[in-house]
Amino acid sequence: MSADPKHSRPAGGPDGAAPGEAGANAMWGGRFTGGPAEVMQRINASIDFDRRLYAQDIAASKAHCEMLVRQGIVSSEDGAAILQGLDTIAREIEDGSFTFKAALEDIHMNVEARLEELIGEAAGRLHTARSRNDQVATDFRLWVRDASDALDSALAGLQAALLDQAEAHAATVMPGYTHLQAAQPITFGHHLMAYVEMLGRDRGRLADGRRRLNECPLGAAALAGTSFPIDRAMTARALGFDRPSANSIDAVSDRDFALEFLSAGAILAVHLSRLAEEIVIWCSQGFGFVALSDAFTTGSSIMPQKKNPDAAELLRARSGRVIGGLSSLLIVMKGLPLAYGKDMQEDKEPVFDAADTLALSVAAATGMVRDLRPEVEAMRAATRTGYLTATDLADWLVRVPGLPFRKAHRATGAIVKRAAELDCDIAELPLAELQAIEPGITKEVYRVLSIERAVESRSSFGGTAPAEVSAAVAAARERYL
Ligand code: ARG
């Protein structure tokens, strides 16, 4: 089909496409006589999204230009004109006066073409010893590095919000759950601190990816390196990279850094989604453990009483976009032969979307956590059902009368059954009822059946005892903030 000459000319073809820009591409069109079909231009152009790389593209071009001058590959007059032209372009893009052209495909050629308009033929020297392949790999790494840093500090902000709540509620008791069935009493602060740890690992993954990302592809050129006497260490240094990448083929074909960002982002999105789901549960009428602020809820157009946790629900849902972005890029990359393939132009949108989604989700989570009002009384009341101190009773039977744990477990089960029959908590059963089931029980047992005691007793490192939680908050502040 592409052999059909009608499709290789800019004039409208039988598909009714509008004419594209007339003539061959000025950047690479030497061997072409006709311009691309309008459809070709639309599928090929990335400028609508990769314009977001403009700052990185200009920074990398400046570093490359300075190196070319230092190495005597470009004269200092031409170099000065190029640098000045690039600064002008950055200003034009920032103030909105720059005209992006789809015919120029991408950010790299849009910048270079404008440079030529501004400074003339010297602009053509900038692309010496460089290809768009190493250029885009460099720009995108710089972008992901910035996004990773921004996400890291946003996550520190979310951790700080969680830490403040955890500190204030280190001793606020609530039921802890397994299978979403009441399990053992915990403190609200302890529960929130679990998220501080999760986010700490997310930050660790981002930092880890950033370390591996920080190698400079510039100078790999198309795939094989260059015959010009370039200084790759100089450009790497100028752009804040730790070193130039070691293999030119790998440099232009690697997108691991984007995959790692998306992987870390997908796990983070899952964490945010779990937090969001808990908030949805906690603020539902069946629980009533927290109240959300007006700022992070919405009303219903028909039910006047409603206050819906939409921010939490959207946070929960948006994890899908990030997870989808990861699988999308994994699928783009799998089976691609080395080195660069145009498939790789599809690397950007999932990453941009994930970065935007995560930035907004983390900001919303931070706002919700900051504003959230724990309903201390409701949480405490919920600990009165579900026989939360049954494990404490079993442990006491092991510790005091010296029962084997299995036997203690069985006796406690029978006690729970009896309490259920009498519709009371185990702490409310008379001593005679307890002794009828296990004669070794004395009135001392009631001490371990209080919720406060149960929580205080779990003072093992990382446990829910209020003193442990306060210590964990202090340690986390040291570690993370
Ligand atoms: N816009 C392209 C991309 O994002 C830049 C690299 C193009 N390289 C090429 N050989 N056509 O991947």
Short mmCIF file of C-alpha atoms and ligand atoms in Angstrom, two decimals:
data_model
loop_
_atom_site.label_atom_id
_atom_site.label_comp_id
_atom_site.label_asym_id
_atom_site.label_seq_id
_atom_site.Cartn_x
_atom_site.Cartn_y
_atom_site.Cartn_z
CA MET A 1 0.00 0.00 0.00
CA SER A 2 2.81 2.43 0.83
CA ALA A 3 4.17 1.67 -2.66
CA ASP A 4 1.17 3.49 -4.08
CA PRO A 5 2.63 6.86 -5.09
CA LYS A 6 -0.62 8.59 -4.23
CA HIS A 7 0.06 7.86 -0.58
CA SER A 8 3.54 9.33 -0.58
CA ARG A 9 2.49 12.75 -1.77
CA PRO A 10 1.15 15.51 0.40
CA ALA A 11 -1.89 16.03 -1.82
CA GLY A 12 -5.08 14.44 -0.54
CA GLY A 13 -5.26 10.74 -1.39
CA PRO A 14 -8.29 8.53 -1.97
CA ASP A 15 -8.69 8.27 1.80
CA GLY A 16 -9.80 11.89 1.71
CA ALA A 17 -6.84 13.02 3.79
CA ALA A 18 -6.10 16.71 3.76
CA PRO A 19 -2.85 17.74 2.11
CA GLY A 20 0.17 17.75 4.41
CA GLU A 21 3.01 20.26 4.30
CA ALA A 22 4.27 20.49 0.76
CA GLY A 23 7.63 18.95 -0.15
CA ALA A 24 10.18 16.78 1.58
CA ASN A 25 11.23 17.20 5.21
CA ALA A 26 13.91 19.87 5.50
CA MET A 27 15.71 17.98 8.26
CA TRP A 28 16.11 14.60 6.61
CA GLY A 29 14.45 14.90 3.22
CA GLY A 30 17.58 14.90 1.03
CA ARG A 31 16.72 11.65 -0.64
CA PHE A 32 12.98 12.36 -0.78
CA THR A 33 11.09 14.16 -3.49
CA GLY A 34 7.61 14.08 -1.96
CA GLY A 35 6.33 14.83 1.50
CA PRO A 36 4.51 12.38 3.75
CA ALA A 37 0.85 11.50 3.42
CA GLU A 38 -1.30 13.37 5.86
CA VAL A 39 -2.02 10.12 7.68
CA MET A 40 1.70 9.34 7.83
CA GLN A 41 2.32 12.70 9.39
CA ARG A 42 -0.34 12.09 11.98
CA ILE A 43 0.89 8.66 12.99
CA ASN A 44 4.54 9.72 12.92
CA ALA A 45 4.46 13.04 14.75
CA SER A 46 5.08 13.06 18.48
CA ILE A 47 5.23 16.83 18.98
CA ASP A 48 1.79 16.93 20.64
CA PHE A 49 3.20 15.09 23.62
CA ASP A 50 7.00 15.24 23.44
CA ARG A 51 6.95 19.05 23.59
CA ARG A 52 7.00 18.34 27.31
CA LEU A 53 10.67 17.46 26.84
CA TYR A 54 11.57 20.95 25.64
CA ALA A 55 13.55 22.05 28.69
CA GLN A 56 15.52 18.82 28.75
CA ASP A 57 16.05 18.95 24.99
CA ILE A 58 17.44 22.46 25.16
CA ALA A 59 19.63 21.68 28.18
CA ALA A 60 21.07 18.63 26.42
CA SER A 61 21.66 20.60 23.21
CA LYS A 62 23.49 23.30 25.14
CA ALA A 63 25.70 20.73 26.84
CA HIS A 64 26.40 19.07 23.50
CA CYS A 65 27.20 22.41 21.85
CA GLU A 66 29.59 23.46 24.59
CA MET A 67 31.38 20.15 24.26
CA LEU A 68 31.62 20.49 20.46
CA VAL A 69 33.21 23.92 20.91
CA ARG A 70 35.61 22.71 23.61
CA GLN A 71 36.69 19.83 21.38
CA GLY A 72 37.25 22.17 18.43
CA ILE A 73 34.51 20.49 16.40
CA VAL A 74 32.43 23.68 16.17
CA SER A 75 33.89 27.21 16.20
CA SER A 76 33.26 29.34 19.27
CA GLU A 77 31.38 31.94 17.17
CA ASP A 78 28.94 29.33 15.87
CA GLY A 79 28.76 27.81 19.35
CA ALA A 80 27.87 31.17 20.91
CA ALA A 81 25.16 31.77 18.31
CA ILE A 82 23.72 28.31 18.92
CA LEU A 83 23.64 28.78 22.69
CA GLN A 84 21.99 32.16 22.38
CA GLY A 85 19.47 30.83 19.89
CA LEU A 86 18.60 27.94 22.22
CA ASP A 87 17.99 30.35 25.09
CA THR A 88 15.69 32.39 22.87
CA ILE A 89 13.77 29.25 21.96
CA ALA A 90 13.38 28.29 25.63
CA ARG A 91 11.93 31.75 26.29
CA GLU A 92 9.59 31.52 23.31
CA ILE A 93 8.29 28.14 24.44
CA GLU A 94 7.79 29.38 27.97
CA ASP A 95 5.94 32.54 26.97
CA GLY A 96 3.79 30.61 24.48
CA SER A 97 4.99 32.38 21.36
CA PHE A 98 6.68 29.32 19.87
CA THR A 99 4.83 27.63 17.01
CA PHE A 100 5.04 23.85 17.19
CA LYS A 101 4.73 22.18 13.80
CA ALA A 102 3.54 18.62 13.30
CA ALA A 103 5.41 18.57 9.98
CA LEU A 104 8.61 18.77 12.03
CA GLU A 105 7.57 15.60 13.84
CA ASP A 106 9.04 16.02 17.26
CA ILE A 107 10.52 18.41 19.80
CA HIS A 108 14.06 17.83 18.57
CA MET A 109 13.37 18.95 15.01
CA ASN A 110 11.03 21.73 16.07
CA VAL A 111 13.81 23.22 18.16
CA GLU A 112 16.46 22.74 15.51
CA ALA A 113 14.30 24.20 12.74
CA ARG A 114 13.54 27.27 14.83
CA LEU A 115 17.23 27.60 15.62
CA GLU A 116 17.93 27.80 11.92
CA GLU A 117 15.30 30.51 11.50
CA LEU A 118 16.95 32.44 14.30
CA ILE A 119 20.67 32.06 13.55
CA GLY A 120 20.88 30.67 10.04
CA GLU A 121 23.18 27.96 8.77
CA ALA A 122 25.26 27.65 11.95
CA ALA A 123 22.23 25.89 13.47
CA GLY A 124 23.03 22.94 11.25
CA ARG A 125 26.28 22.35 13.13
CA LEU A 126 24.52 21.46 16.38
CA HIS A 127 23.58 18.01 15.14
CA THR A 128 27.23 17.05 14.54
CA ALA A 129 28.14 13.80 16.32
CA ARG A 130 24.57 13.38 17.49
CA SER A 131 21.41 11.58 16.44
CA ARG A 132 17.85 11.97 17.55
CA ASN A 133 18.29 8.49 18.99
CA ASP A 134 20.80 9.49 21.65
CA GLN A 135 19.11 12.86 21.94
CA VAL A 136 15.70 11.48 22.84
CA ALA A 137 17.22 8.88 25.16
CA THR A 138 19.03 11.69 26.98
CA ASP A 139 16.06 14.06 27.12
CA PHE A 140 13.72 11.38 28.37
CA ARG A 141 16.13 10.23 31.05
CA LEU A 142 16.43 13.81 32.27
CA TRP A 143 12.65 14.12 32.32
CA VAL A 144 12.13 10.88 34.23
CA ARG A 145 14.86 11.92 36.65
CA ASP A 146 13.02 15.18 37.39
CA ALA A 147 9.68 13.39 37.67
CA SER A 148 11.20 10.87 40.03
CA ASP A 149 12.65 13.61 42.24
CA ALA A 150 9.35 15.50 42.29
CA LEU A 151 7.43 12.36 43.20
CA ASP A 152 9.92 11.58 45.94
CA SER A 153 9.40 14.92 47.64
CA ALA A 154 5.63 14.67 47.26
CA LEU A 155 5.81 11.29 48.96
CA ALA A 156 7.80 12.77 51.81
CA GLY A 157 4.92 15.24 52.22
CA LEU A 158 2.40 12.42 52.38
CA GLN A 159 4.56 10.60 54.92
CA ALA A 160 4.72 13.77 57.00
CA ALA A 161 0.91 14.03 57.00
CA LEU A 162 0.60 10.39 58.06
CA LEU A 163 3.23 10.85 60.76
CA ASP A 164 1.41 13.84 62.25
CA GLN A 165 -1.84 11.86 62.47
CA ALA A 166 -0.03 8.78 63.79
CA GLU A 167 1.67 10.83 66.49
CA ALA A 168 -1.61 12.37 67.60
CA HIS A 169 -3.31 8.96 67.62
CA ALA A 170 -0.54 6.72 68.91
CA ALA A 171 -2.88 5.60 71.71
CA THR A 172 -6.24 5.77 69.91
CA VAL A 173 -7.58 2.22 69.97
CA MET A 174 -9.48 0.60 67.13
CA PRO A 175 -10.08 -2.95 65.94
CA GLY A 176 -7.35 -4.38 63.72
CA TYR A 177 -8.59 -6.69 60.99
CA THR A 178 -7.61 -9.77 59.07
CA HIS A 179 -10.01 -10.94 56.34
CA LEU A 180 -11.77 -7.65 57.21
CA GLN A 181 -12.94 -9.52 60.32
CA ALA A 182 -12.15 -7.92 63.69
CA ALA A 183 -8.92 -9.53 64.87
CA GLN A 184 -7.02 -7.79 67.67
CA PRO A 185 -7.06 -4.28 69.09
CA ILE A 186 -4.52 -1.93 67.57
CA THR A 187 -4.02 1.80 67.59
CA PHE A 188 -4.99 4.10 64.73
CA GLY A 189 -1.48 5.51 64.78
CA HIS A 190 0.00 2.06 64.33
CA HIS A 191 -2.25 1.41 61.36
CA LEU A 192 -1.25 4.67 59.67
CA MET A 193 2.41 3.91 60.26
CA ALA A 194 2.05 0.85 58.01
CA TYR A 195 1.50 3.29 55.14
CA VAL A 196 4.55 5.30 56.12
CA GLU A 197 6.60 2.13 55.65
CA MET A 198 4.96 1.32 52.31
CA LEU A 199 5.68 4.81 51.01
CA GLY A 200 9.23 4.52 52.33
CA ARG A 201 9.74 1.49 50.10
CA ASP A 202 8.18 3.36 47.18
CA ARG A 203 10.70 6.12 47.69
CA GLY A 204 13.46 3.54 47.92
CA ARG A 205 12.41 2.04 44.60
CA LEU A 206 12.38 5.48 42.96
CA ALA A 207 15.82 6.26 44.37
CA ASP A 208 17.12 2.93 43.19
CA GLY A 209 15.79 3.47 39.67
CA ARG A 210 17.22 6.96 39.65
CA ARG A 211 20.68 5.61 40.46
CA ARG A 212 20.59 3.23 37.51
CA LEU A 213 19.02 5.85 35.25
CA ASN A 214 21.77 8.37 35.81
CA GLU A 215 24.03 7.50 32.87
CA CYS A 216 24.27 9.74 29.84
CA PRO A 217 23.44 8.30 26.38
CA LEU A 218 24.62 11.45 24.58
CA GLY A 219 27.41 10.62 22.13
CA ALA A 220 26.08 7.17 21.30
CA ALA A 221 24.76 8.93 18.18
CA ALA A 222 22.53 6.72 16.00
CA LEU A 223 23.75 3.48 17.61
CA ALA A 224 27.45 2.96 16.99
CA GLY A 225 29.13 6.03 18.44
CA THR A 226 30.84 8.68 16.34
CA SER A 227 34.11 9.33 14.55
CA PHE A 228 34.24 12.91 15.89
CA PRO A 229 36.58 13.44 18.86
CA ILE A 230 33.80 14.09 21.36
CA ASP A 231 34.12 14.16 25.15
CA ARG A 232 31.26 12.13 26.56
CA ALA A 233 32.35 12.60 30.14
CA MET A 234 31.99 16.37 29.71
CA THR A 235 28.37 16.25 28.50
CA ALA A 236 27.51 13.66 31.13
CA ARG A 237 28.89 15.90 33.86
CA ALA A 238 27.20 19.03 32.51
CA LEU A 239 23.81 17.32 32.65
CA GLY A 240 24.29 15.95 36.15
CA PHE A 241 24.76 12.33 35.06
CA ASP A 242 27.17 10.12 36.99
CA ARG A 243 28.92 8.84 33.85
CA PRO A 244 28.36 8.26 30.14
CA SER A 245 26.57 5.00 29.35
CA ALA A 246 29.06 2.26 28.52
CA ASN A 247 27.60 0.79 25.34
CA SER A 248 26.32 2.93 22.49
CA ILE A 249 23.80 0.33 21.31
CA ASP A 250 22.37 -0.11 24.79
CA ALA A 251 22.35 3.66 25.27
CA VAL A 252 19.85 4.23 22.46
CA SER A 253 17.76 1.08 22.87
CA ASP A 254 17.35 1.01 26.65
CA ARG A 255 14.10 2.15 28.22
CA ASP A 256 14.57 0.34 31.53
CA PHE A 257 14.56 3.67 33.33
CA ALA A 258 11.04 4.36 32.07
CA LEU A 259 9.93 0.85 32.96
CA GLU A 260 11.44 1.16 36.42
CA PHE A 261 9.69 4.47 36.97
CA LEU A 262 6.41 2.91 35.87
CA SER A 263 7.00 -0.20 38.02
CA ALA A 264 7.77 1.83 41.11
CA GLY A 265 4.80 4.04 40.18
CA ALA A 266 2.47 1.06 39.75
CA ILE A 267 3.37 -0.30 43.18
CA LEU A 268 2.91 3.16 44.66
CA ALA A 269 -0.47 3.43 42.92
CA VAL A 270 -1.47 0.12 44.51
CA HIS A 271 -0.49 1.48 47.92
CA LEU A 272 -2.49 4.66 47.37
CA SER A 273 -5.40 2.58 46.22
CA ARG A 274 -5.31 0.46 49.39
CA LEU A 275 -5.19 3.58 51.56
CA ALA A 276 -8.05 5.06 49.56
CA GLU A 277 -10.11 1.91 49.98
CA GLU A 278 -9.56 1.97 53.74
CA ILE A 279 -10.66 5.59 53.86
CA VAL A 280 -13.80 4.66 51.91
CA ILE A 281 -14.50 1.88 54.42
CA TRP A 282 -13.66 3.97 57.47
CA CYS A 283 -15.93 6.84 56.53
CA SER A 284 -18.86 4.58 55.62
CA GLN A 285 -21.79 4.51 58.07
CA GLY A 286 -21.10 0.92 59.13
CA PHE A 287 -17.72 1.99 60.47
CA GLY A 288 -17.73 5.74 61.05
CA PHE A 289 -14.07 5.65 62.10
CA VAL A 290 -13.11 8.85 60.33
CA ALA A 291 -14.79 11.98 59.06
CA LEU A 292 -13.54 13.51 55.82
CA SER A 293 -13.39 17.24 55.32
CA ASP A 294 -15.73 19.06 52.96
CA ALA A 295 -12.66 19.84 50.89
CA PHE A 296 -12.21 16.22 49.81
CA THR A 297 -15.81 15.04 49.48
CA THR A 298 -18.77 15.77 47.24
CA GLY A 299 -22.51 15.90 47.67
CA SER A 300 -25.23 14.11 45.76
CA SER A 301 -27.52 15.88 43.33
CA ILE A 302 -30.51 13.94 44.65
CA MET A 303 -29.72 12.77 48.21
CA PRO A 304 -29.21 15.85 50.38
CA GLN A 305 -27.65 13.93 53.28
CA LYS A 306 -24.75 12.53 51.26
CA LYS A 307 -21.08 13.28 51.64
CA ASN A 308 -19.21 11.03 49.28
CA PRO A 309 -15.49 10.19 49.45
CA ASP A 310 -14.95 10.86 45.72
CA ALA A 311 -11.29 11.80 46.08
CA ALA A 312 -10.55 8.45 47.70
CA GLU A 313 -12.57 6.59 45.10
CA LEU A 314 -10.76 8.32 42.25
CA LEU A 315 -7.42 7.60 43.85
CA ARG A 316 -8.43 3.97 44.05
CA ALA A 317 -9.48 3.95 40.39
CA ARG A 318 -6.54 5.86 39.00
CA SER A 319 -4.15 3.13 39.96
CA GLY A 320 -5.52 1.47 36.83
CA ARG A 321 -3.95 4.10 34.59
CA VAL A 322 -0.50 3.65 36.06
CA ILE A 323 -0.65 -0.14 36.03
CA GLY A 324 -1.93 0.11 32.45
CA GLY A 325 0.98 2.39 31.53
CA LEU A 326 3.45 -0.16 32.83
CA SER A 327 1.94 -3.02 30.88
CA SER A 328 1.65 -0.84 27.80
CA LEU A 329 5.36 0.01 27.77
CA LEU A 330 6.42 -3.54 28.64
CA ILE A 331 4.47 -4.67 25.60
CA VAL A 332 5.99 -1.98 23.39
CA MET A 333 9.50 -3.06 24.38
CA LYS A 334 9.18 -6.82 24.33
CA GLY A 335 10.68 -8.39 21.23
CA LEU A 336 12.14 -5.14 19.87
CA PRO A 337 15.42 -5.81 18.06
CA LEU A 338 18.35 -3.57 18.96
CA ALA A 339 18.94 -0.72 18.59
CA TYR A 340 16.37 2.09 18.22
CA GLY A 341 12.95 1.39 16.72
CA LYS A 342 10.22 3.95 16.19
CA ASP A 343 8.08 1.81 18.48
CA MET A 344 10.05 3.47 21.25
CA GLN A 345 8.42 6.81 20.54
CA GLU A 346 5.43 5.25 22.32
CA ASP A 347 7.43 5.26 25.56
CA LYS A 348 6.50 8.79 26.56
CA GLU A 349 2.76 9.03 26.94
CA PRO A 350 2.43 6.23 29.52
CA VAL A 351 5.21 7.81 31.56
CA PHE A 352 3.81 11.34 31.30
CA ASP A 353 0.36 10.09 32.21
CA ALA A 354 1.67 8.04 35.14
CA ALA A 355 3.70 10.99 36.45
CA ASP A 356 0.68 13.32 36.19
CA THR A 357 -1.66 10.78 37.72
CA LEU A 358 0.66 10.03 40.61
CA ALA A 359 1.39 13.69 41.31
CA LEU A 360 -2.33 14.39 41.59
CA SER A 361 -3.08 11.22 43.55
CA VAL A 362 -0.33 11.86 46.09
CA ALA A 363 -1.49 15.46 46.50
CA ALA A 364 -5.09 14.32 47.04
CA ALA A 365 -4.00 11.62 49.50
CA THR A 366 -1.95 14.16 51.42
CA GLY A 367 -4.86 16.58 51.63
CA MET A 368 -7.27 13.87 52.74
CA VAL A 369 -4.93 12.52 55.40
CA ARG A 370 -4.20 16.02 56.73
CA ASP A 371 -7.90 16.91 56.93
CA LEU A 372 -9.10 13.56 58.18
CA ARG A 373 -10.76 13.60 61.61
CA PRO A 374 -10.51 10.28 63.45
CA GLU A 375 -13.71 9.50 65.38
CA VAL A 376 -11.99 8.28 68.52
CA GLU A 377 -15.20 7.26 70.32
CA ALA A 378 -16.55 5.26 67.38
CA MET A 379 -13.26 3.39 67.01
CA ARG A 380 -13.23 2.62 70.72
CA ALA A 381 -16.86 1.45 70.63
CA ALA A 382 -16.03 -0.91 67.76
CA THR A 383 -13.44 -2.66 69.92
CA ARG A 384 -16.25 -3.80 72.22
CA THR A 385 -17.54 -6.30 69.68
CA GLY A 386 -15.69 -9.12 68.00
CA TYR A 387 -13.95 -10.61 71.09
CA LEU A 388 -10.75 -8.78 70.25
CA THR A 389 -8.99 -9.89 73.44
CA ALA A 390 -9.51 -13.62 72.82
CA THR A 391 -5.82 -14.01 71.90
CA ASP A 392 -4.86 -12.21 75.12
CA LEU A 393 -6.96 -14.70 77.08
CA ALA A 394 -5.33 -17.67 75.32
CA ASP A 395 -1.87 -16.19 75.93
CA TRP A 396 -2.73 -15.72 79.63
CA LEU A 397 -3.76 -19.39 79.88
CA VAL A 398 -0.35 -20.34 78.52
CA ARG A 399 1.55 -17.90 80.74
CA VAL A 400 -0.24 -18.35 84.09
CA PRO A 401 -1.80 -21.78 84.53
CA GLY A 402 0.72 -23.11 81.96
CA LEU A 403 -1.63 -24.67 79.37
CA PRO A 404 -0.19 -25.78 76.03
CA PHE A 405 -1.19 -23.13 73.45
CA ARG A 406 -3.45 -25.50 71.50
CA LYS A 407 -5.38 -26.34 74.65
CA ALA A 408 -5.57 -22.68 75.62
CA HIS A 409 -6.87 -21.89 72.11
CA ARG A 410 -9.61 -24.52 72.47
CA ALA A 411 -10.66 -23.30 75.92
CA THR A 412 -10.77 -19.71 74.70
CA GLY A 413 -12.88 -20.76 71.73
CA ALA A 414 -15.39 -22.30 74.12
CA ILE A 415 -15.39 -19.11 76.21
CA VAL A 416 -16.09 -17.02 73.11
CA LYS A 417 -18.94 -19.35 72.23
CA ARG A 418 -20.38 -18.92 75.73
CA ALA A 419 -20.08 -15.13 75.52
CA ALA A 420 -21.89 -15.22 72.19
CA GLU A 421 -24.70 -17.27 73.76
CA LEU A 422 -25.02 -14.74 76.57
CA ASP A 423 -24.60 -11.84 74.11
CA CYS A 424 -21.75 -10.19 76.00
CA ASP A 425 -18.03 -9.66 75.70
CA ILE A 426 -15.63 -12.18 77.27
CA ALA A 427 -14.59 -9.56 79.81
CA GLU A 428 -18.23 -9.40 80.94
CA LEU A 429 -18.53 -13.13 81.69
CA PRO A 430 -18.67 -13.91 85.44
CA LEU A 431 -15.66 -15.77 86.84
CA ALA A 432 -17.81 -18.88 87.44
CA GLU A 433 -18.64 -19.08 83.72
CA LEU A 434 -14.93 -18.89 82.86
CA GLN A 435 -13.97 -21.49 85.46
CA ALA A 436 -16.70 -23.85 84.28
CA ILE A 437 -14.81 -24.03 81.00
CA GLU A 438 -11.22 -23.81 82.34
CA PRO A 439 -10.80 -24.35 86.09
CA GLY A 440 -7.28 -22.83 86.09
CA ILE A 441 -8.72 -19.33 85.48
CA THR A 442 -8.55 -16.82 88.37
CA LYS A 443 -9.89 -13.28 88.66
CA GLU A 444 -6.44 -12.04 87.63
CA VAL A 445 -7.47 -12.82 84.05
CA TYR A 446 -9.72 -9.75 83.82
CA ARG A 447 -6.65 -7.54 83.73
CA VAL A 448 -5.59 -8.84 80.34
CA LEU A 449 -9.10 -8.59 78.95
CA SER A 450 -9.14 -4.81 78.78
CA ILE A 451 -8.56 -3.26 75.36
CA GLU A 452 -5.99 -0.77 76.67
CA ARG A 453 -4.05 -3.53 78.39
CA ALA A 454 -4.17 -5.67 75.25
CA VAL A 455 -2.75 -2.84 73.17
CA GLU A 456 -0.12 -1.85 75.74
CA SER A 457 1.07 -5.42 76.10
CA ARG A 458 2.06 -5.66 72.43
CA SER A 459 5.29 -3.86 73.03
CA SER A 460 7.50 -6.06 70.85
CA PHE A 461 9.56 -4.04 68.37
CA GLY A 462 7.23 -2.79 65.63
CA GLY A 463 4.16 -3.70 67.70
CA THR A 464 1.03 -1.68 68.40
CA ALA A 465 1.77 -0.57 71.99
CA PRO A 466 1.36 3.25 72.13
CA ALA A 467 4.93 3.66 73.38
CA GLU A 468 6.19 1.61 70.43
CA VAL A 469 4.10 3.66 68.01
CA SER A 470 5.47 6.93 69.38
CA ALA A 471 8.99 5.56 69.07
CA ALA A 472 8.26 4.40 65.51
CA VAL A 473 7.01 7.88 64.61
CA ALA A 474 10.19 9.45 65.94
CA ALA A 475 12.37 6.91 64.12
CA ALA A 476 10.45 7.42 60.87
CA ARG A 477 10.85 11.19 61.09
CA GLU A 478 14.59 10.60 61.31
CA ARG A 479 14.61 8.11 58.48
CA TYR A 480 12.30 9.78 56.00
CA LEU A 481 11.92 13.51 56.56
N1 ARG B 1 10.52 11.37 18.23
C1 ARG B 1 11.41 10.26 18.29
C2 ARG B 1 11.13 9.44 19.54
O1 ARG B 1 10.53 9.93 20.41
C3 ARG B 1 12.82 10.73 18.32
C4 ARG B 1 13.81 9.75 17.79
C5 ARG B 1 13.62 9.55 16.33
N2 ARG B 1 14.66 8.80 15.77
C6 ARG B 1 14.59 8.29 14.55
N3 ARG B 1 15.59 7.61 14.13
N4 ARG B 1 13.57 8.49 13.77
O2 ARG B 1 11.52 8.30 19.65
#
